[in-house]
Amino acid sequence: GAVVSQHPSWVICKSGTSVKIECRSLDFQATTMFWYRQFPKQSLMLMATSNEGSKATYEQGVEKDKFLINHASLTLSTLTVTSAHPEDSSFYICSADLILAGGNTGELFFGEGSRLTVL
Amino acid sequence: RKEVEQDPGPFNVPEGATVAFNCTYSNSASQSFFWYRQDCRKEPKLLMSVYSSGNEDGRFTAQLNRASQYISLLIRDSKLSDSATYLCVVNIQAGTALIFGKGTTLSVSS
C-alpha cells in the first residue's frame, strides 16, 4: 500500500530554536499533503493544507509565520516550527491523499508522526 | 458544536465481549466516513471505511445513518490486541482534509 514517511520521529529542542519535519510520499505522488497536530488526549487537528508548487492554506488560529510549510516537489512537504516554545510541544503528523485513476479516494495515508518536545 | 463527536470512554471489556462505539457528525454535506485506529503514541491507521449500506470486515461492523448523521462501529469477540483508541473520521469532500473525532478508548482485558 501507499507509504508516507515522516522524519524525525521524535525531537527534543531548546526553546527558541527551529525544527524542521519532513514528510515524504514513498511510492506515489502527492499534490496535496495535510499537516495535523495532536495534543495529549485530544483529537488530531488540521493545521494546514500543503499544495505542491503553491502556498499552504492555514487553518484559523495557526500562525503561518511560525509554522512554515514548503511543498517543493510532488513527494516532499516540510513543516518548520520556528522559534519553538514549550507550548508547541505536540505530536505532528502529516498525511497525503492517494489519487487513483478515478480520482481522490478520500482516504489519507499518514506518516509515522513526529513528537516534538520543547524544553 | 464539534464537527465530530464521540464518547471518549474508556470502555473496559473482557476478552470475547462485544462492544459498540457511536459517533455523530454535524455537517450534513459530509461524503466519506471512516473508522481509524490509533495506538498510543502512533499515527492513526485506517480500520475501515463506512458505507451507507453498512459493511463488515471480520469481527468489525460499521454502520452509517445519514438521516441521523450517526456512525457506529461494532467489535465482536474482542481481543487483547483490539485495545486502542478508535477515531471516527469524516471527509466533507474527496481531496480535502479528514476531520477527526476525539476518539474512544477501548481496553480489553483477559
Short mmCIF file of C-alpha atoms in Angstrom, two decimals:
data_model
loop_
_atom_site.label_atom_id
_atom_site.label_comp_id
_atom_site.label_asym_id
_atom_site.label_seq_id
_atom_site.Cartn_x
_atom_site.Cartn_y
_atom_site.Cartn_z
CA GLY A 1 0.00 0.00 0.00
CA ALA A 2 0.87 3.64 -0.23
CA VAL A 3 3.50 4.72 2.25
CA VAL A 4 4.17 8.09 3.77
CA SER A 5 7.41 8.54 5.63
CA GLN A 6 7.95 11.23 8.24
CA HIS A 7 11.21 12.29 9.83
CA PRO A 8 12.31 12.78 12.54
CA SER A 9 10.09 10.57 14.65
CA TRP A 10 10.96 12.48 17.78
CA VAL A 11 12.93 15.59 18.60
CA ILE A 12 13.83 17.48 21.72
CA CYS A 13 14.96 21.05 21.37
CA LYS A 14 15.59 24.17 23.38
CA SER A 15 13.13 27.00 23.45
CA GLY A 16 13.78 29.48 20.65
CA THR A 17 15.23 27.04 18.16
CA SER A 18 13.64 25.96 14.90
CA VAL A 19 12.75 22.40 14.00
CA LYS A 20 12.12 21.01 10.53
CA ILE A 21 9.92 17.97 9.96
CA GLU A 22 9.90 16.16 6.62
CA CYS A 23 7.05 14.24 5.07
CA ARG A 24 7.63 12.08 2.01
CA SER A 25 5.29 10.02 -0.10
CA LEU A 26 7.40 6.99 -1.00
CA ASP A 27 5.56 5.27 -3.79
CA PHE A 28 3.11 7.82 -5.09
CA GLN A 29 2.92 11.48 -5.93
CA ALA A 30 1.01 13.72 -3.59
CA THR A 31 -0.07 17.08 -4.88
CA THR A 32 -1.70 17.73 -1.54
CA MET A 33 -0.44 16.93 1.92
CA PHE A 34 -2.07 17.77 5.21
CA TRP A 35 -0.37 18.65 8.47
CA TYR A 36 -2.09 17.77 11.70
CA ARG A 37 -1.21 18.35 15.33
CA GLN A 38 -2.35 16.26 18.26
CA PHE A 39 -2.04 17.27 21.89
CA PRO A 40 -2.37 14.60 24.60
CA LYS A 41 -5.86 13.15 24.85
CA GLN A 42 -7.06 15.42 22.07
CA SER A 43 -8.14 14.78 18.51
CA LEU A 44 -5.99 15.39 15.50
CA MET A 45 -6.42 19.00 14.48
CA LEU A 46 -5.69 20.15 10.97
CA MET A 47 -3.04 22.84 10.89
CA ALA A 48 -2.61 23.44 7.20
CA THR A 49 -3.05 22.07 3.72
CA SER A 50 0.14 21.91 1.73
CA ASN A 51 -0.13 22.18 -2.04
CA GLU A 52 2.75 21.38 -4.35
CA GLY A 53 4.10 24.48 -6.01
CA SER A 54 1.89 26.95 -4.19
CA LYS A 55 1.42 28.47 -0.77
CA ALA A 56 -0.04 26.42 2.01
CA THR A 57 -3.51 27.10 3.32
CA TYR A 58 -3.58 27.51 7.08
CA GLU A 59 -6.44 26.81 9.43
CA GLN A 60 -7.77 29.56 11.63
CA GLY A 61 -5.58 30.15 14.64
CA VAL A 62 -2.45 28.63 13.10
CA GLU A 63 0.32 31.18 12.59
CA LYS A 64 1.74 30.85 9.11
CA ASP A 65 4.92 32.70 10.06
CA LYS A 66 5.55 30.30 12.90
CA PHE A 67 4.73 27.08 11.09
CA LEU A 68 6.43 27.32 7.74
CA ILE A 69 5.33 24.82 5.15
CA ASN A 70 7.15 24.09 1.94
CA HIS A 71 5.90 21.64 -0.67
CA ALA A 72 8.52 21.95 -3.35
CA SER A 73 8.01 18.58 -5.01
CA LEU A 74 5.29 16.01 -5.50
CA THR A 75 6.84 13.73 -2.92
CA LEU A 76 8.06 16.06 -0.19
CA SER A 77 6.47 18.55 2.16
CA THR A 78 8.25 20.10 5.12
CA LEU A 79 6.96 21.78 8.24
CA THR A 80 9.32 24.08 10.12
CA VAL A 81 8.39 25.14 13.62
CA THR A 82 10.21 28.43 14.03
CA SER A 83 11.31 29.77 17.41
CA ALA A 84 9.72 26.83 19.15
CA HIS A 85 8.32 27.23 22.65
CA PRO A 86 7.16 24.66 25.20
CA GLU A 87 3.53 25.16 24.18
CA ASP A 88 4.48 23.92 20.70
CA SER A 89 5.32 20.53 22.16
CA SER A 90 2.98 18.14 20.42
CA PHE A 91 2.64 15.21 18.04
CA TYR A 92 2.82 16.46 14.47
CA ILE A 93 1.51 14.16 11.75
CA CYS A 94 1.48 14.57 8.02
CA SER A 95 -0.80 12.82 5.59
CA ALA A 96 -1.18 12.56 1.87
CA ASP A 97 -4.14 11.93 -0.35
CA LEU A 98 -3.85 8.93 -2.64
CA ILE A 99 -5.22 9.78 -6.03
CA LEU A 100 -6.12 6.91 -8.28
CA ALA A 101 -7.20 6.92 -11.91
CA GLY A 102 -10.78 7.51 -10.81
CA GLY A 103 -9.87 10.49 -8.66
CA ASN A 104 -9.34 11.05 -4.97
CA THR A 105 -10.08 8.07 -2.80
CA GLY A 106 -11.00 10.10 0.25
CA GLU A 107 -8.54 8.00 2.22
CA LEU A 108 -5.46 9.61 3.62
CA PHE A 109 -2.20 7.87 4.36
CA PHE A 110 -0.37 9.07 7.41
CA GLY A 111 3.26 9.48 8.26
CA GLU A 112 4.53 7.93 11.47
CA GLY A 113 4.33 11.25 13.26
CA SER A 114 6.94 13.47 14.88
CA ARG A 115 6.87 14.01 18.60
CA LEU A 116 8.29 17.41 19.44
CA THR A 117 9.32 18.34 22.95
CA VAL A 118 10.47 21.89 23.53
CA LEU A 119 12.34 22.47 26.76
CA ARG B 1 -20.99 22.08 18.38
CA LYS B 2 -17.98 19.96 17.49
CA GLU B 3 -17.84 18.61 13.96
CA VAL B 4 -17.35 15.01 15.01
CA GLU B 5 -18.34 13.85 18.47
CA GLN B 6 -17.53 10.61 20.20
CA ASP B 7 -17.83 9.27 23.71
CA PRO B 8 -14.19 9.25 24.88
CA GLY B 9 -14.70 6.24 27.14
CA PRO B 10 -12.72 4.40 28.28
CA PHE B 11 -14.54 1.22 27.51
CA ASN B 12 -13.12 -1.58 29.63
CA VAL B 13 -14.27 -5.00 28.45
CA PRO B 14 -13.16 -8.62 28.90
CA GLU B 15 -11.87 -10.71 26.05
CA GLY B 16 -14.67 -12.08 23.92
CA ALA B 17 -17.04 -9.23 24.66
CA THR B 18 -18.95 -7.28 22.06
CA VAL B 19 -18.56 -3.53 22.20
CA ALA B 20 -20.13 -0.73 20.21
CA PHE B 21 -18.92 2.81 19.61
CA ASN B 22 -21.04 5.66 18.38
CA CYS B 23 -20.25 8.88 16.66
CA THR B 24 -22.20 11.87 15.36
CA TYR B 25 -21.16 14.45 12.81
CA SER B 26 -22.51 17.93 12.28
CA ASN B 27 -22.01 18.61 8.58
CA SER B 28 -24.79 17.02 6.55
CA ALA B 29 -22.74 17.51 3.38
CA SER B 30 -20.12 15.03 4.55
CA GLN B 31 -19.37 12.49 1.89
CA SER B 32 -16.99 9.88 3.26
CA PHE B 33 -16.75 8.21 6.61
CA PHE B 34 -14.09 6.12 8.23
CA TRP B 35 -13.02 4.47 11.41
CA TYR B 36 -9.33 4.79 12.20
CA ARG B 37 -7.43 3.08 14.95
CA GLN B 38 -4.69 4.83 16.87
CA ASP B 39 -2.31 3.07 19.24
CA CYS B 40 -0.57 5.03 21.94
CA ARG B 41 1.96 7.49 20.52
CA LYS B 42 1.44 6.19 16.99
CA GLU B 43 -0.10 7.57 13.85
CA PRO B 44 -3.73 6.70 13.06
CA LYS B 45 -4.33 3.77 10.76
CA LEU B 46 -7.38 3.09 8.68
CA LEU B 47 -9.56 0.39 10.18
CA MET B 48 -12.40 0.54 7.69
CA SER B 49 -14.47 2.82 5.54
CA VAL B 50 -18.15 3.19 6.38
CA TYR B 51 -20.81 2.84 3.72
CA SER B 52 -24.48 3.70 3.78
CA SER B 53 -25.46 0.08 3.36
CA GLY B 54 -23.32 -0.94 6.30
CA ASN B 55 -20.23 -3.05 5.93
CA GLU B 56 -18.43 -5.78 7.76
CA ASP B 57 -14.80 -6.76 7.96
CA GLY B 58 -14.28 -9.85 10.05
CA ARG B 59 -15.20 -9.01 13.63
CA PHE B 60 -15.83 -5.37 12.80
CA THR B 61 -19.12 -3.96 11.54
CA ALA B 62 -19.67 -0.32 10.63
CA GLN B 63 -22.99 1.40 10.09
CA LEU B 64 -23.91 4.82 8.76
CA ASN B 65 -27.20 6.63 9.20
CA ARG B 66 -27.11 9.76 7.07
CA ALA B 67 -30.51 10.97 8.22
CA SER B 68 -29.38 10.97 11.84
CA GLN B 69 -25.76 11.84 10.97
CA TYR B 70 -24.66 8.91 13.04
CA ILE B 71 -21.90 6.37 12.60
CA SER B 72 -21.27 3.23 14.60
CA LEU B 73 -18.62 0.58 14.97
CA LEU B 74 -19.31 -2.84 16.46
CA ILE B 75 -16.49 -5.11 17.55
CA ARG B 76 -17.37 -8.73 18.24
CA ASP B 77 -15.29 -11.25 20.15
CA SER B 78 -12.88 -8.60 21.44
CA LYS B 79 -9.19 -9.48 21.53
CA LEU B 80 -6.48 -8.04 23.72
CA SER B 81 -4.94 -6.61 20.58
CA ASP B 82 -8.07 -4.55 19.97
CA SER B 83 -7.06 -2.24 22.82
CA ALA B 84 -6.54 1.16 21.22
CA THR B 85 -8.25 4.45 20.55
CA TYR B 86 -10.84 4.36 17.79
CA LEU B 87 -11.26 7.55 15.81
CA CYS B 88 -14.43 8.44 13.97
CA VAL B 89 -13.44 10.34 10.85
CA VAL B 90 -15.40 12.32 8.31
CA ASN B 91 -14.46 13.79 4.95
CA ILE B 92 -16.50 16.64 3.55
CA GLN B 93 -15.09 16.27 0.08
CA ALA B 94 -12.53 14.00 -1.53
CA GLY B 95 -9.21 15.76 -1.77
CA THR B 96 -9.76 17.74 1.41
CA ALA B 97 -8.52 17.02 4.90
CA LEU B 98 -10.14 14.47 7.16
CA ILE B 99 -11.96 15.67 10.25
CA PHE B 100 -11.30 13.61 13.33
CA GLY B 101 -13.29 12.91 16.41
CA LYS B 102 -11.51 12.89 19.73
CA GLY B 103 -11.50 9.12 19.80
CA THR B 104 -12.94 6.40 22.01
CA THR B 105 -10.52 4.41 24.10
CA LEU B 106 -11.01 0.66 24.33
CA SER B 107 -9.22 -1.52 26.82
CA VAL B 108 -9.67 -5.28 26.50
CA SER B 109 -8.53 -7.37 29.43
CA SER B 110 -8.01 -11.10 29.93
#
